[in-house]
Amino acid sequence: MTEQTAAPTAATEEPAAPAPAPAPEQEIPSAGAEPVPVTDVQAAEPVPATEPVPASESVPVTEPLVAPEQGLAAAGPVPAPKSSRRVLRAVARWTAAVLVLGGLGTGTALGITSMERTEVPGLATEGDGRWDYPELSLPALPAGSPRPFNEANVAEIHHADLRKLLIPAPAGATADKKLTGGWVSTTQFVSEFRKDKRGELTQLLDDSALRHIAARGWTMPDGTRSKVYLLQFNSTAYAQGLRDDTYVSSTPGIPLDWPTDLQLDESWNAGGKVPETAVYAYGETKTGKGRIHEAYIQAGDTLALVIHSQQGKKIAEQIPFRQTLILQNQLLG
C-alpha cells in the first residue's frame, strides 16, 4: 500500500478560493424582501428606523463619527475649567444687557422724536406767552340733537347752551364784573364800537333775528384785557347776513371804540381752523401787532367777536390772542 497517500489535514488544507462577486448590475435582495422598482414613488420614502438590519450585512462608514479637531470627544466632552465657564457666563450676561438696553434706548429715541417738543417732560417750551387755560370740553347736547356741523344738522344750529360754549378765563385772570359768562344785552355789545356807529349796529341786530348774546371778559396780570362775545341767530343765513352787513371781510367793518383803525392781519394763517367755519383777524398793522387785536368767527348760526387790548403804549401779545382765537373756534365747531 505504498501507493496510498494520507488525506490532508485541516492544518495543511489550503483555503478555498473566494466566490466571484456578483456582477455590478445585479442586486442581491435581503432575505424575505422584495425588490422595489426605482420608478415607484415609494422609492423616495425613507425606511423606518425600527426596521431591523440583518446581522450579516455591514454598514459602511463613509464619514468619521468624530471630527478630527474634537480629539477625545468620543469619550465625552472635556469639561472647561471653572474660571473659563465663569468668564463665558459673564460675557453672555453683559451681551444680553447691552442688547436689552440698546433696544430700550432705540424705542425711547423713536418715541421722543415722534413727539412735539412741548410734550416731552423737561423739554417743554416755557415762557412763550401762552396762557394757562383749563382743560376744555364740549358741553352735553339735548337728547337727539347733533353737533352744528354734523351731517344730520343741515341748518348748522348750535343746540348746546351758548354760555357753555364760551371759552373760560385762563389761570391768573381777574374776571370782568360786567361780562361774567352769562347773557348780556344788545346795548352792552354795541358799547364796544364807536359811538357814532352804535345806532346803526343796533338796528342791524334788530333786523337780523338775533336770539341772544353771551359774553365773558377778564384782565391778565400784565394788563391785557380780553372780551369774548357770542351772538346766536335764528339761522345761519342771519348770522352770515350780519357779517356781510357790517362789512366783515378784508376790513373789520364797523370799527371798535379805539383811536386807530385796524387792518386785516395778513400774517394770520388760520392755524387751528375748524372746517366749515371762517376766521377774520385784525390788528393795528398788517402783521397784527399793536395794542389791540380783534377777530370774528363765523360758525353756523353763531358769530363770535374776540378782543384783546392793552392800555398805554404796551404792545398786546399776539400769541395768547391767537391761542384764545383757536380755542374759541374749536368750541364753536
Short mmCIF file of C-alpha atoms in Angstrom, two decimals:
data_model
loop_
_atom_site.label_atom_id
_atom_site.label_comp_id
_atom_site.label_asym_id
_atom_site.label_seq_id
_atom_site.Cartn_x
_atom_site.Cartn_y
_atom_site.Cartn_z
CA MET A 1 0.00 0.00 0.00
CA THR A 2 2.84 2.24 -0.78
CA GLU A 3 0.68 3.98 -3.36
CA GLN A 4 -1.68 5.31 -0.73
CA THR A 5 -1.30 8.88 0.39
CA ALA A 6 -2.66 10.34 3.58
CA ALA A 7 -5.60 12.78 3.36
CA PRO A 8 -4.56 16.29 4.02
CA THR A 9 -5.39 17.56 7.49
CA ALA A 10 -7.20 20.77 8.34
CA ALA A 11 -3.92 22.46 9.27
CA THR A 12 -2.47 21.81 5.88
CA GLU A 13 -5.62 22.25 3.83
CA GLU A 14 -5.44 25.29 1.54
CA PRO A 15 -8.29 27.78 1.82
CA ALA A 16 -10.97 27.64 -0.78
CA ALA A 17 -10.96 30.34 -3.39
CA PRO A 18 -13.50 33.11 -2.72
CA ALA A 19 -16.70 33.06 -4.67
CA PRO A 20 -16.80 35.50 -7.50
CA ALA A 21 -18.56 38.76 -6.69
CA PRO A 22 -21.89 39.29 -8.38
CA ALA A 23 -21.96 41.46 -11.40
CA PRO A 24 -22.43 45.18 -10.71
CA GLU A 25 -25.78 45.30 -12.41
CA GLN A 26 -27.13 42.55 -10.16
CA GLU A 27 -28.67 43.32 -6.76
CA ILE A 28 -28.89 40.73 -4.02
CA PRO A 29 -32.04 41.41 -2.02
CA SER A 30 -32.15 40.85 1.69
CA ALA A 31 -33.80 37.74 2.92
CA GLY A 32 -37.53 38.00 2.75
CA ALA A 33 -37.53 41.39 0.99
CA GLU A 34 -38.96 42.06 -2.46
CA PRO A 35 -37.26 44.36 -4.91
CA VAL A 36 -38.91 47.77 -5.33
CA PRO A 37 -38.89 49.33 -8.75
CA VAL A 38 -36.94 52.61 -8.87
CA THR A 39 -39.71 54.28 -10.74
CA ASP A 40 -42.18 53.69 -7.90
CA VAL A 41 -42.99 56.70 -5.77
CA GLN A 42 -42.26 54.65 -2.69
CA ALA A 43 -38.61 54.62 -3.65
CA ALA A 44 -38.31 58.14 -2.29
CA GLU A 45 -39.75 57.19 1.07
CA PRO A 46 -37.26 56.54 3.89
CA VAL A 47 -37.07 53.16 5.52
CA PRO A 48 -38.49 53.26 9.04
CA ALA A 49 -35.84 53.39 11.73
CA THR A 50 -37.43 50.49 13.54
CA GLU A 51 -36.81 48.05 10.66
CA PRO A 52 -34.13 45.56 11.75
CA VAL A 53 -30.92 45.34 9.83
CA PRO A 54 -29.77 41.79 9.10
CA ALA A 55 -26.76 40.84 11.15
CA SER A 56 -24.99 39.52 8.08
CA GLU A 57 -24.95 42.94 6.48
CA SER A 58 -22.36 45.50 7.34
CA VAL A 59 -22.98 49.24 7.22
CA PRO A 60 -20.10 51.06 5.58
CA VAL A 61 -18.92 54.14 7.40
CA THR A 62 -18.32 56.90 4.89
CA GLU A 63 -17.77 59.76 7.42
CA PRO A 64 -15.88 59.70 10.69
CA LEU A 65 -18.14 59.73 13.75
CA VAL A 66 -15.76 62.08 15.47
CA ALA A 67 -14.42 65.20 13.82
CA PRO A 68 -10.64 65.28 13.77
CA GLU A 69 -10.48 68.52 15.71
CA GLN A 70 -12.54 67.13 18.56
CA GLY A 71 -9.73 64.93 19.74
CA LEU A 72 -11.06 62.93 22.67
CA ALA A 73 -14.66 63.90 22.12
CA ALA A 74 -15.59 60.27 21.55
CA ALA A 75 -15.05 59.63 25.20
CA GLY A 76 -17.29 62.57 26.19
CA PRO A 77 -16.78 66.34 26.27
CA VAL A 78 -13.89 67.61 28.29
CA PRO A 79 -15.24 70.00 30.96
CA ALA A 80 -13.89 73.52 30.70
CA PRO A 81 -12.13 74.97 33.69
CA LYS A 82 -14.38 76.75 36.19
CA SER A 83 -12.73 80.07 35.52
CA SER A 84 -13.48 79.76 31.79
CA ARG A 85 -17.12 78.95 32.48
CA ARG A 86 -17.45 81.98 34.72
CA VAL A 87 -15.98 84.19 32.01
CA LEU A 88 -18.37 82.78 29.42
CA ARG A 89 -21.38 83.33 31.68
CA ALA A 90 -20.29 86.89 32.39
CA VAL A 91 -19.86 87.63 28.70
CA ALA A 92 -23.32 86.20 27.98
CA ARG A 93 -24.90 88.30 30.72
CA TRP A 94 -23.22 91.52 29.54
CA THR A 95 -24.17 90.80 25.92
CA ALA A 96 -27.82 90.32 26.89
CA ALA A 97 -27.77 93.50 28.97
CA VAL A 98 -26.31 95.52 26.09
CA LEU A 99 -28.95 94.20 23.69
CA VAL A 100 -31.80 95.00 26.09
CA LEU A 101 -30.52 98.49 26.86
CA GLY A 102 -29.91 99.13 23.19
CA GLY A 103 -33.48 98.15 22.36
CA LEU A 104 -34.86 100.34 25.12
CA GLY A 105 -32.72 103.25 24.03
CA THR A 106 -33.87 102.90 20.43
CA GLY A 107 -37.53 102.77 21.45
CA THR A 108 -37.16 105.83 23.66
CA ALA A 109 -35.41 107.77 20.93
CA LEU A 110 -38.11 106.91 18.42
CA GLY A 111 -40.80 107.91 20.89
CA ILE A 112 -39.21 111.27 21.63
CA THR A 113 -38.57 112.16 18.02
CA SER A 114 -42.22 111.47 17.19
CA MET A 115 -43.48 113.81 19.94
CA GLU A 116 -43.81 117.53 19.91
CA ARG A 117 -41.25 119.42 21.95
CA THR A 118 -43.91 120.63 24.38
CA GLU A 119 -45.00 117.02 25.02
CA VAL A 120 -41.63 115.89 26.32
CA PRO A 121 -41.25 116.44 30.09
CA GLY A 122 -38.38 118.79 30.81
CA LEU A 123 -38.25 119.99 27.19
CA ALA A 124 -41.48 121.95 27.12
CA THR A 125 -41.07 125.45 25.77
CA GLU A 126 -41.70 127.74 28.71
CA GLY A 127 -42.37 131.45 28.68
CA ASP A 128 -43.65 131.57 25.09
CA GLY A 129 -46.56 133.79 26.11
CA ARG A 130 -49.35 131.23 26.10
CA TRP A 131 -51.95 131.46 28.81
CA ASP A 132 -52.81 128.59 31.10
CA TYR A 133 -56.35 127.69 30.10
CA PRO A 134 -58.19 124.91 31.90
CA GLU A 135 -58.89 121.69 30.06
CA LEU A 136 -61.67 122.34 27.55
CA SER A 137 -64.53 120.05 26.63
CA LEU A 138 -67.69 120.40 24.59
CA PRO A 139 -70.92 120.68 26.60
CA ALA A 140 -73.56 117.99 26.57
CA LEU A 141 -76.31 118.25 23.97
CA PRO A 142 -80.04 117.77 24.43
CA ALA A 143 -81.13 114.23 23.65
CA GLY A 144 -81.22 113.58 19.93
CA SER A 145 -79.54 116.87 18.98
CA PRO A 146 -76.48 116.75 16.69
CA ARG A 147 -73.40 118.96 16.71
CA PRO A 148 -73.59 122.06 14.50
CA PHE A 149 -71.60 120.59 11.61
CA ASN A 150 -72.90 117.06 11.79
CA GLU A 151 -74.38 115.71 8.55
CA ALA A 152 -77.73 115.44 10.28
CA ASN A 153 -77.64 119.16 11.17
CA VAL A 154 -78.14 120.79 7.79
CA ALA A 155 -79.02 124.19 9.32
CA GLU A 156 -75.73 124.22 11.35
CA ILE A 157 -77.53 125.16 14.56
CA HIS A 158 -75.77 125.13 17.96
CA HIS A 159 -78.13 123.17 20.21
CA ALA A 160 -75.88 123.42 23.28
CA ASP A 161 -76.28 126.23 25.82
CA LEU A 162 -74.39 129.14 24.23
CA ARG A 163 -72.96 130.21 27.59
CA LYS A 164 -71.22 126.86 27.90
CA LEU A 165 -69.55 127.41 24.54
CA LEU A 166 -67.71 130.47 25.84
CA ILE A 167 -64.01 129.95 26.43
CA PRO A 168 -63.21 130.07 30.18
CA ALA A 169 -60.79 132.58 31.66
CA PRO A 170 -57.17 131.37 31.99
CA ALA A 171 -55.31 130.94 35.27
CA GLY A 172 -54.38 134.21 36.97
CA ALA A 173 -57.14 136.22 35.31
CA THR A 174 -59.38 138.73 37.07
CA ALA A 175 -62.98 138.37 35.92
CA ASP A 176 -64.81 141.29 34.34
CA LYS A 177 -67.77 142.16 36.54
CA LYS A 178 -69.92 143.04 33.52
CA LEU A 179 -69.01 140.04 31.43
CA THR A 180 -69.28 137.04 33.70
CA GLY A 181 -70.12 134.33 31.16
CA GLY A 182 -73.88 134.91 31.18
CA TRP A 183 -76.35 136.67 28.90
CA VAL A 184 -75.73 140.30 28.03
CA SER A 185 -77.87 142.93 26.32
CA THR A 186 -77.53 144.34 22.84
CA THR A 187 -76.59 147.66 24.46
CA GLN A 188 -73.61 146.04 26.16
CA PHE A 189 -72.42 144.55 22.90
CA VAL A 190 -72.67 147.74 20.82
CA SER A 191 -70.80 149.67 23.54
CA GLU A 192 -67.63 148.06 22.21
CA PHE A 193 -67.94 150.11 19.00
CA ARG A 194 -67.59 153.79 18.19
CA LYS A 195 -70.37 155.95 19.44
CA ASP A 196 -71.34 157.26 16.00
CA LYS A 197 -71.88 153.69 14.78
CA ARG A 198 -73.81 152.21 17.69
CA GLY A 199 -77.26 153.23 16.43
CA GLU A 200 -76.58 151.67 13.03
CA LEU A 201 -75.34 148.45 14.57
CA THR A 202 -78.30 148.26 16.95
CA GLN A 203 -80.70 148.50 14.00
CA LEU A 204 -78.85 145.78 12.13
CA LEU A 205 -79.09 143.48 15.15
CA ASP A 206 -82.81 144.15 15.48
CA ASP A 207 -83.32 143.23 11.83
CA SER A 208 -81.24 140.07 11.94
CA ALA A 209 -83.40 137.81 14.15
CA LEU A 210 -80.84 137.84 16.97
CA ARG A 211 -81.73 135.32 19.67
CA HIS A 212 -79.29 136.19 22.45
CA ILE A 213 -75.71 137.19 23.32
CA ALA A 214 -73.36 135.52 25.80
CA ALA A 215 -70.10 137.16 26.90
CA ARG A 216 -67.09 136.73 29.16
CA GLY A 217 -64.25 139.11 29.95
CA TRP A 218 -61.12 139.16 32.12
CA THR A 219 -57.89 141.03 32.75
CA MET A 220 -54.49 139.36 32.98
CA PRO A 221 -51.69 140.35 35.40
CA ASP A 222 -49.79 142.04 32.55
CA GLY A 223 -52.76 144.34 31.93
CA THR A 224 -54.18 142.59 28.84
CA ARG A 225 -57.96 142.91 28.71
CA SER A 226 -59.89 140.17 26.95
CA LYS A 227 -63.53 140.10 25.85
CA VAL A 228 -65.40 137.36 24.02
CA TYR A 229 -68.96 137.78 22.69
CA LEU A 230 -71.07 135.02 21.14
CA LEU A 231 -74.10 136.14 19.10
CA GLN A 232 -76.62 133.45 18.13
CA PHE A 233 -79.24 133.96 15.44
CA ASN A 234 -82.32 132.08 14.30
CA SER A 235 -80.43 130.67 11.32
CA THR A 236 -77.05 130.54 9.69
CA ALA A 237 -78.29 132.88 6.95
CA TYR A 238 -78.98 135.64 9.51
CA ALA A 239 -75.53 135.24 11.06
CA GLN A 240 -73.88 135.49 7.66
CA GLY A 241 -76.14 138.41 6.79
CA LEU A 242 -74.96 140.45 9.78
CA ARG A 243 -71.37 139.69 8.92
CA ASP A 244 -71.92 140.95 5.39
CA ASP A 245 -73.96 143.99 6.51
CA THR A 246 -71.17 145.08 8.84
CA TYR A 247 -68.59 144.53 6.04
CA VAL A 248 -66.54 141.98 7.95
CA SER A 249 -64.06 140.64 5.40
CA SER A 250 -60.90 142.44 4.32
CA THR A 251 -61.74 145.10 6.92
CA PRO A 252 -63.31 144.74 10.38
CA GLY A 253 -66.37 146.64 9.20
CA ILE A 254 -67.87 148.79 11.93
CA PRO A 255 -64.83 149.99 13.93
CA LEU A 256 -64.32 149.32 17.60
CA ASP A 257 -64.21 152.12 20.15
CA TRP A 258 -60.49 152.54 19.59
CA PRO A 259 -58.44 155.57 18.50
CA THR A 260 -56.93 153.84 15.44
CA ASP A 261 -58.42 151.85 12.58
CA LEU A 262 -57.49 148.18 12.37
CA GLN A 263 -56.20 146.30 9.35
CA LEU A 264 -56.51 142.72 8.18
CA ASP A 265 -53.81 140.62 9.84
CA GLU A 266 -52.08 139.15 6.80
CA SER A 267 -49.78 137.07 8.99
CA TRP A 268 -52.72 135.03 10.29
CA ASN A 269 -52.63 131.64 8.57
CA ALA A 270 -55.87 130.29 10.03
CA GLY A 271 -53.96 127.88 12.28
CA GLY A 272 -56.30 125.58 14.18
CA LYS A 273 -59.19 126.48 11.91
CA VAL A 274 -62.21 124.24 12.24
CA PRO A 275 -63.80 123.03 8.98
CA GLU A 276 -66.97 124.87 7.94
CA THR A 277 -66.01 127.94 9.99
CA ALA A 278 -64.41 131.25 8.96
CA VAL A 279 -61.98 133.41 10.94
CA TYR A 280 -61.14 137.07 10.26
CA ALA A 281 -58.30 138.55 12.34
CA TYR A 282 -57.27 142.22 12.55
CA GLY A 283 -54.64 144.40 14.21
CA GLU A 284 -53.19 147.88 14.10
CA THR A 285 -50.75 146.67 11.43
CA LYS A 286 -50.81 144.17 8.60
CA THR A 287 -48.77 141.84 10.80
CA GLY A 288 -51.40 142.05 13.54
CA LYS A 289 -49.04 143.72 16.01
CA GLY A 290 -50.13 146.61 18.16
CA ARG A 291 -52.03 147.40 21.32
CA ILE A 292 -55.21 145.71 20.17
CA HIS A 293 -56.27 142.52 18.38
CA GLU A 294 -59.75 141.85 17.03
CA ALA A 295 -61.27 138.81 15.33
CA TYR A 296 -64.62 137.46 14.13
CA ILE A 297 -65.52 133.78 13.96
CA GLN A 298 -68.37 132.68 11.71
CA ALA A 299 -69.65 129.26 12.84
CA GLY A 300 -73.08 128.28 11.60
CA ASP A 301 -75.79 130.26 13.38
CA THR A 302 -73.27 131.95 15.70
CA LEU A 303 -70.96 134.91 15.18
CA ALA A 304 -68.17 135.46 17.73
CA LEU A 305 -66.19 138.61 18.48
CA VAL A 306 -62.81 138.26 20.28
CA ILE A 307 -60.92 141.35 21.53
CA HIS A 308 -57.52 141.61 23.27
CA SER A 309 -56.23 145.06 24.14
CA GLN A 310 -53.53 146.83 26.14
CA GLN A 311 -53.83 150.30 27.58
CA GLY A 312 -50.99 152.80 27.22
CA LYS A 313 -48.03 152.11 24.97
CA LYS A 314 -47.57 148.43 25.74
CA ILE A 315 -47.99 146.01 22.84
CA ALA A 316 -50.66 143.34 23.22
CA GLU A 317 -49.03 139.92 22.86
CA GLN A 318 -50.00 138.08 19.71
CA ILE A 319 -49.51 134.50 20.96
CA PRO A 320 -52.20 134.48 23.68
CA PHE A 321 -54.62 136.24 21.34
CA ARG A 322 -54.23 133.59 18.67
CA GLN A 323 -54.37 130.89 21.31
CA THR A 324 -57.71 132.27 22.54
CA LEU A 325 -58.98 132.57 18.99
CA ILE A 326 -58.10 129.00 18.09
CA LEU A 327 -59.64 127.53 21.25
CA GLN A 328 -62.85 129.52 20.89
CA ASN A 329 -63.10 128.44 17.27
CA GLN A 330 -62.79 124.80 18.32
CA LEU A 331 -65.52 125.18 20.92
CA LEU A 332 -67.87 126.55 18.27
CA GLY A 333 -67.05 123.74 15.84
#
